[in-house]
Structures are given as structure tokens and as C-alpha cells.
PDB file of C-alpha atoms in Angstrom:
ATOM      1  CA  GLN A  16     -34.667  -3.348  55.280  1.00 82.00           C
ATOM      2  CA  VAL A  17     -34.021  -0.191  57.076  1.00 86.00           C
ATOM      3  CA  GLN A  18     -37.201   1.361  58.142  1.00 93.00           C
ATOM      4  CA  LEU A  19     -38.297   4.580  60.023  1.00 96.00           C
ATOM      5  CA  VAL A  20     -41.730   4.218  61.333  1.00 97.00           C
ATOM      6  CA  GLU A  21     -43.600   7.178  62.890  1.00 98.00           C
ATOM      7  CA  SER A  22     -46.441   6.923  65.480  1.00 98.00           C
ATOM      8  CA  GLY A  23     -48.308   8.912  67.869  1.00 98.00           C
ATOM      9  CA  GLY A  24     -50.117  11.307  65.645  1.00 98.00           C
ATOM     10  CA  GLY A  25     -53.672  12.224  65.915  1.00 98.00           C
ATOM     11  CA  LEU A  26     -56.634  14.782  66.585  1.00 98.00           C
ATOM     12  CA  VAL A  27     -55.982  17.228  69.233  1.00 98.00           C
ATOM     13  CA  GLN A  28     -57.474  20.496  70.389  1.00 98.00           C
ATOM     14  CA  ALA A  29     -55.580  23.595  70.256  1.00 98.00           C
ATOM     15  CA  GLY A  30     -53.497  23.891  73.483  1.00 98.00           C
ATOM     16  CA  GLY A  31     -53.218  20.238  73.627  1.00 98.00           C
ATOM     17  CA  SER A  32     -50.335  17.848  73.655  1.00 98.00           C
ATOM     18  CA  LEU A  33     -48.953  14.985  71.415  1.00 98.00           C
ATOM     19  CA  ARG A  34     -45.733  12.898  71.559  1.00 98.00           C
ATOM     20  CA  LEU A  35     -44.670  11.430  68.123  1.00 98.00           C
ATOM     21  CA  SER A  36     -42.190   8.563  68.013  1.00 98.00           C
ATOM     22  CA  CYS A  37     -40.009   7.434  65.139  1.00 97.00           C
ATOM     23  CA  ALA A  38     -38.703   3.833  65.785  1.00 96.00           C
ATOM     24  CA  ALA A  39     -36.011   2.718  63.560  1.00 93.00           C
ATOM     25  CA  SER A  40     -35.178  -0.846  62.358  1.00 89.00           C
ATOM     26  CA  GLY A  41     -32.578  -2.676  60.176  1.00 87.00           C
ATOM     27  CA  ARG A  42     -29.714  -0.896  61.474  1.00 86.00           C
ATOM     28  CA  THR A  43     -28.885   1.395  64.343  1.00 84.00           C
ATOM     29  CA  PHE A  44     -29.149   4.870  64.091  1.00 87.00           C
ATOM     30  CA  SER A  45     -27.437   5.833  67.531  1.00 84.00           C
ATOM     31  CA  THR A  46     -24.605   7.622  65.667  1.00 88.00           C
ATOM     32  CA  SER A  47     -26.932   9.423  63.328  1.00 93.00           C
ATOM     33  CA  ALA A  48     -28.303  12.820  63.691  1.00 95.00           C
ATOM     34  CA  MET A  49     -32.151  12.646  63.164  1.00 96.00           C
ATOM     35  CA  GLY A  50     -34.630  15.092  62.329  1.00 97.00           C
ATOM     36  CA  TRP A  51     -38.489  15.855  62.029  1.00 98.00           C
ATOM     37  CA  PHE A  52     -40.201  17.639  59.184  1.00 98.00           C
ATOM     38  CA  ARG A  53     -43.722  18.274  58.530  1.00 98.00           C
ATOM     39  CA  ARG A  54     -45.868  19.174  55.487  1.00 98.00           C
ATOM     40  CA  ALA A  55     -49.103  21.115  55.718  1.00 97.00           C
ATOM     41  CA  PRO A  56     -51.699  20.889  53.210  1.00 92.00           C
ATOM     42  CA  GLY A  57     -50.872  22.843  50.189  1.00 94.00           C
ATOM     43  CA  LYS A  58     -47.500  23.687  51.521  1.00 96.00           C
ATOM     44  CA  GLU A  59     -43.817  22.457  51.031  1.00 95.00           C
ATOM     45  CA  ARG A  60     -42.168  20.113  53.379  1.00 96.00           C
ATOM     46  CA  GLU A  61     -40.486  22.108  56.320  1.00 97.00           C
ATOM     47  CA  PHE A  62     -37.945  21.515  59.041  1.00 97.00           C
ATOM     48  CA  VAL A  63     -39.161  21.130  62.393  1.00 98.00           C
ATOM     49  CA  ALA A  64     -36.352  19.822  64.895  1.00 98.00           C
ATOM     50  CA  ALA A  65     -33.211  17.865  64.810  1.00 97.00           C
ATOM     51  CA  ILE A  66     -31.008  16.103  67.274  1.00 96.00           C
ATOM     52  CA  SER A  67     -27.282  15.007  66.948  1.00 94.00           C
ATOM     53  CA  TRP A  68     -26.071  11.726  68.093  1.00 89.00           C
ATOM     54  CA  MET A  69     -26.131  11.036  71.787  1.00 85.00           C
ATOM     55  CA  GLY A  70     -28.449  14.090  72.004  1.00 81.00           C
ATOM     56  CA  VAL A  71     -25.358  16.490  72.211  1.00 82.00           C
ATOM     57  CA  GLY A  72     -27.232  19.155  70.185  1.00 92.00           C
ATOM     58  CA  THR A  73     -30.685  20.168  69.251  1.00 96.00           C
ATOM     59  CA  ALA A  74     -32.066  22.547  66.661  1.00 96.00           C
ATOM     60  CA  TYR A  75     -35.800  23.838  66.195  1.00 97.00           C
ATOM     61  CA  ALA A  76     -37.632  25.855  63.673  1.00 97.00           C
ATOM     62  CA  ASP A  77     -38.552  29.469  65.136  1.00 97.00           C
ATOM     63  CA  SER A  78     -42.273  28.367  64.862  1.00 97.00           C
ATOM     64  CA  VAL A  79     -41.773  25.576  67.406  1.00 98.00           C
ATOM     65  CA  LYS A  80     -39.223  26.762  69.673  1.00 98.00           C
ATOM     66  CA  GLY A  81     -40.276  26.561  73.536  1.00 98.00           C
ATOM     67  CA  ARG A  82     -43.285  24.380  72.524  1.00 98.00           C
ATOM     68  CA  PHE A  83     -41.707  21.108  70.822  1.00 98.00           C
ATOM     69  CA  THR A  84     -38.810  18.968  72.512  1.00 98.00           C
ATOM     70  CA  ILE A  85     -36.903  16.515  70.535  1.00 98.00           C
ATOM     71  CA  SER A  86     -35.177  13.635  72.463  1.00 97.00           C
ATOM     72  CA  ARG A  87     -33.819  10.291  71.569  1.00 96.00           C
ATOM     73  CA  ASP A  88     -33.464   6.723  73.421  1.00 94.00           C
ATOM     74  CA  SER A  89     -30.342   5.078  71.555  1.00 89.00           C
ATOM     75  CA  ALA A  90     -31.160   1.850  73.333  1.00 90.00           C
ATOM     76  CA  LYS A  91     -34.666   1.814  71.867  1.00 93.00           C
ATOM     77  CA  ASN A  92     -33.517   3.042  68.344  1.00 93.00           C
ATOM     78  CA  THR A  93     -36.069   5.712  68.716  1.00 95.00           C
ATOM     79  CA  VAL A  94     -36.469   9.568  68.533  1.00 97.00           C
ATOM     80  CA  TYR A  95     -39.400  11.447  69.944  1.00 98.00           C
ATOM     81  CA  LEU A  96     -40.989  14.972  69.239  1.00 98.00           C
ATOM     82  CA  GLN A  97     -42.831  16.241  72.194  1.00 98.00           C
ATOM     83  CA  MET A  98     -45.455  18.818  71.281  1.00 98.00           C
ATOM     84  CA  ASN A  99     -46.967  21.200  73.703  1.00 98.00           C
ATOM     85  CA  SER A 100     -49.452  24.078  73.372  1.00 98.00           C
ATOM     86  CA  LEU A 101     -50.409  22.666  69.609  1.00 98.00           C
ATOM     87  CA  LYS A 102     -51.767  25.409  67.434  1.00 98.00           C
ATOM     88  CA  PRO A 103     -53.990  24.866  64.331  1.00 97.00           C
ATOM     89  CA  GLU A 104     -51.081  25.822  62.467  1.00 97.00           C
ATOM     90  CA  ASP A 105     -49.222  22.727  63.277  1.00 98.00           C
ATOM     91  CA  THR A 106     -51.653  20.468  61.412  1.00 98.00           C
ATOM     92  CA  ALA A 107     -49.496  18.546  59.028  1.00 98.00           C
ATOM     93  CA  VAL A 108     -47.936  15.180  58.311  1.00 98.00           C
ATOM     94  CA  TYR A 109     -44.825  14.741  60.216  1.00 98.00           C
ATOM     95  CA  TYR A 110     -42.027  12.838  59.066  1.00 98.00           C
ATOM     96  CA  CYS A 111     -38.797  11.740  60.625  1.00 97.00           C
ATOM     97  CA  ALA A 112     -35.450  11.534  58.871  1.00 97.00           C
ATOM     98  CA  ALA A 113     -31.884   9.958  59.284  1.00 95.00           C
ATOM     99  CA  ALA A 114     -28.841  12.083  58.403  1.00 94.00           C
ATOM    100  CA  PRO A 115     -25.944  10.391  57.091  1.00 93.00           C
ATOM    101  CA  THR A 116     -23.661  12.276  59.644  1.00 92.00           C
ATOM    102  CA  SER A 117     -23.582  12.302  63.326  1.00 92.00           C
ATOM    103  CA  TYR A 118     -24.041  16.035  63.680  1.00 93.00           C
ATOM    104  CA  TRP A 119     -27.022  17.917  62.331  1.00 93.00           C
ATOM    105  CA  SER A 120     -26.227  20.177  59.414  1.00 91.00           C
ATOM    106  CA  SER A 121     -28.481  23.452  58.565  1.00 90.00           C
ATOM    107  CA  ASP A 122     -27.933  21.968  55.047  1.00 91.00           C
ATOM    108  CA  TYR A 123     -30.319  19.281  55.875  1.00 94.00           C
ATOM    109  CA  GLY A 124     -32.966  21.692  56.574  1.00 88.00           C
ATOM    110  CA  ASN A 125     -33.949  21.945  53.027  1.00 88.00           C
ATOM    111  CA  SER A 126     -35.004  18.356  53.031  1.00 88.00           C
ATOM    112  CA  ARG A 127     -31.984  17.108  51.129  1.00 89.00           C
ATOM    113  CA  GLY A 128     -29.034  14.881  51.742  1.00 91.00           C
ATOM    114  CA  LEU A 129     -30.876  12.848  54.387  1.00 94.00           C
ATOM    115  CA  ASP A 130     -30.518   8.929  54.232  1.00 90.00           C
ATOM    116  CA  TYR A 131     -33.853   7.655  55.140  1.00 94.00           C
ATOM    117  CA  TRP A 132     -37.403   8.873  55.722  1.00 96.00           C
ATOM    118  CA  GLY A 133     -40.420   7.653  57.429  1.00 97.00           C
ATOM    119  CA  GLN A 134     -43.963   7.356  55.934  1.00 97.00           C
ATOM    120  CA  GLY A 135     -45.350  10.190  58.003  1.00 97.00           C
ATOM    121  CA  THR A 136     -48.058  10.541  60.715  1.00 98.00           C
ATOM    122  CA  GLN A 137     -50.834  12.880  60.731  1.00 98.00           C
ATOM    123  CA  VAL A 138     -51.286  15.568  63.375  1.00 98.00           C
ATOM    124  CA  THR A 139     -54.469  17.511  63.309  1.00 98.00           C
ATOM    125  CA  VAL A 140     -54.920  20.299  65.766  1.00 98.00           C
ATOM    126  CA  SER A 141     -58.531  21.971  65.842  1.00 97.00           C
ATOM    127  CA  SER A 142     -59.567  25.362  66.892  1.00 94.00           C
TER     128      SER A 142
END
């Protein structure tokens, strides 16, 4: 059974940091592009960051550029999202997703066409 399991969420004060992890099991995702999305209360799910296979390329939403960093450890079948300088508006449930391709496409930014999703991890940033 293929699973993506996020962890690392929690409550943090504004300006703080968290590192999210997305551990994959059931198959290797080393050749898959991976992405992070989030859904804030009352809002639609939105793209946050993505990384292509072997980390050859990354992409970020404008709202997190310079603050968030996506990375991957293929040996551990895990993708990370380092979140620094957190703001209250970063409060959301964060999800990771696996793409059916090795390179991330902007078409995935609308949450469509992705193969697998995790169950999400809550991030709450207090002011």
C-alpha cells in the first residue's frame, strides 16, 4: 500500500520555524516530483513548493519565497519543507503530494493530476 505521511506540524509563534517531513512508503518516489500544498481555514488548497527528482529543480509560491525551502532525501524516500520566519497567515493544514512525472509541472499547481496525497499535518502560527 502506497502511503505519504506528513509530520512535523505544530504550534509556533510568529517568526519561528518548523520543518515538515513527508515520508513515503510502499514504493520509491526517488524519480517522482514531489510537492507541498496547504489549505487554510475557509480557503481552497494552494500550492506551496515543489521539487523535481534528484532535486534538480524547485518551485515556490510567491508567498513563501525566501522563507520556505523544499528538499528531499531519496535514500530515505522523504521530502522536507523547512519553514522559517513563519507568519500567522501560514496557518493551514499542509499536504504533500507525489506527481506522476519526474519534473514538476505548473499544471500541478491546481492540485490536479497528482498521483498520491498525504493526510496532512496542521501548522498553526500564533501572532
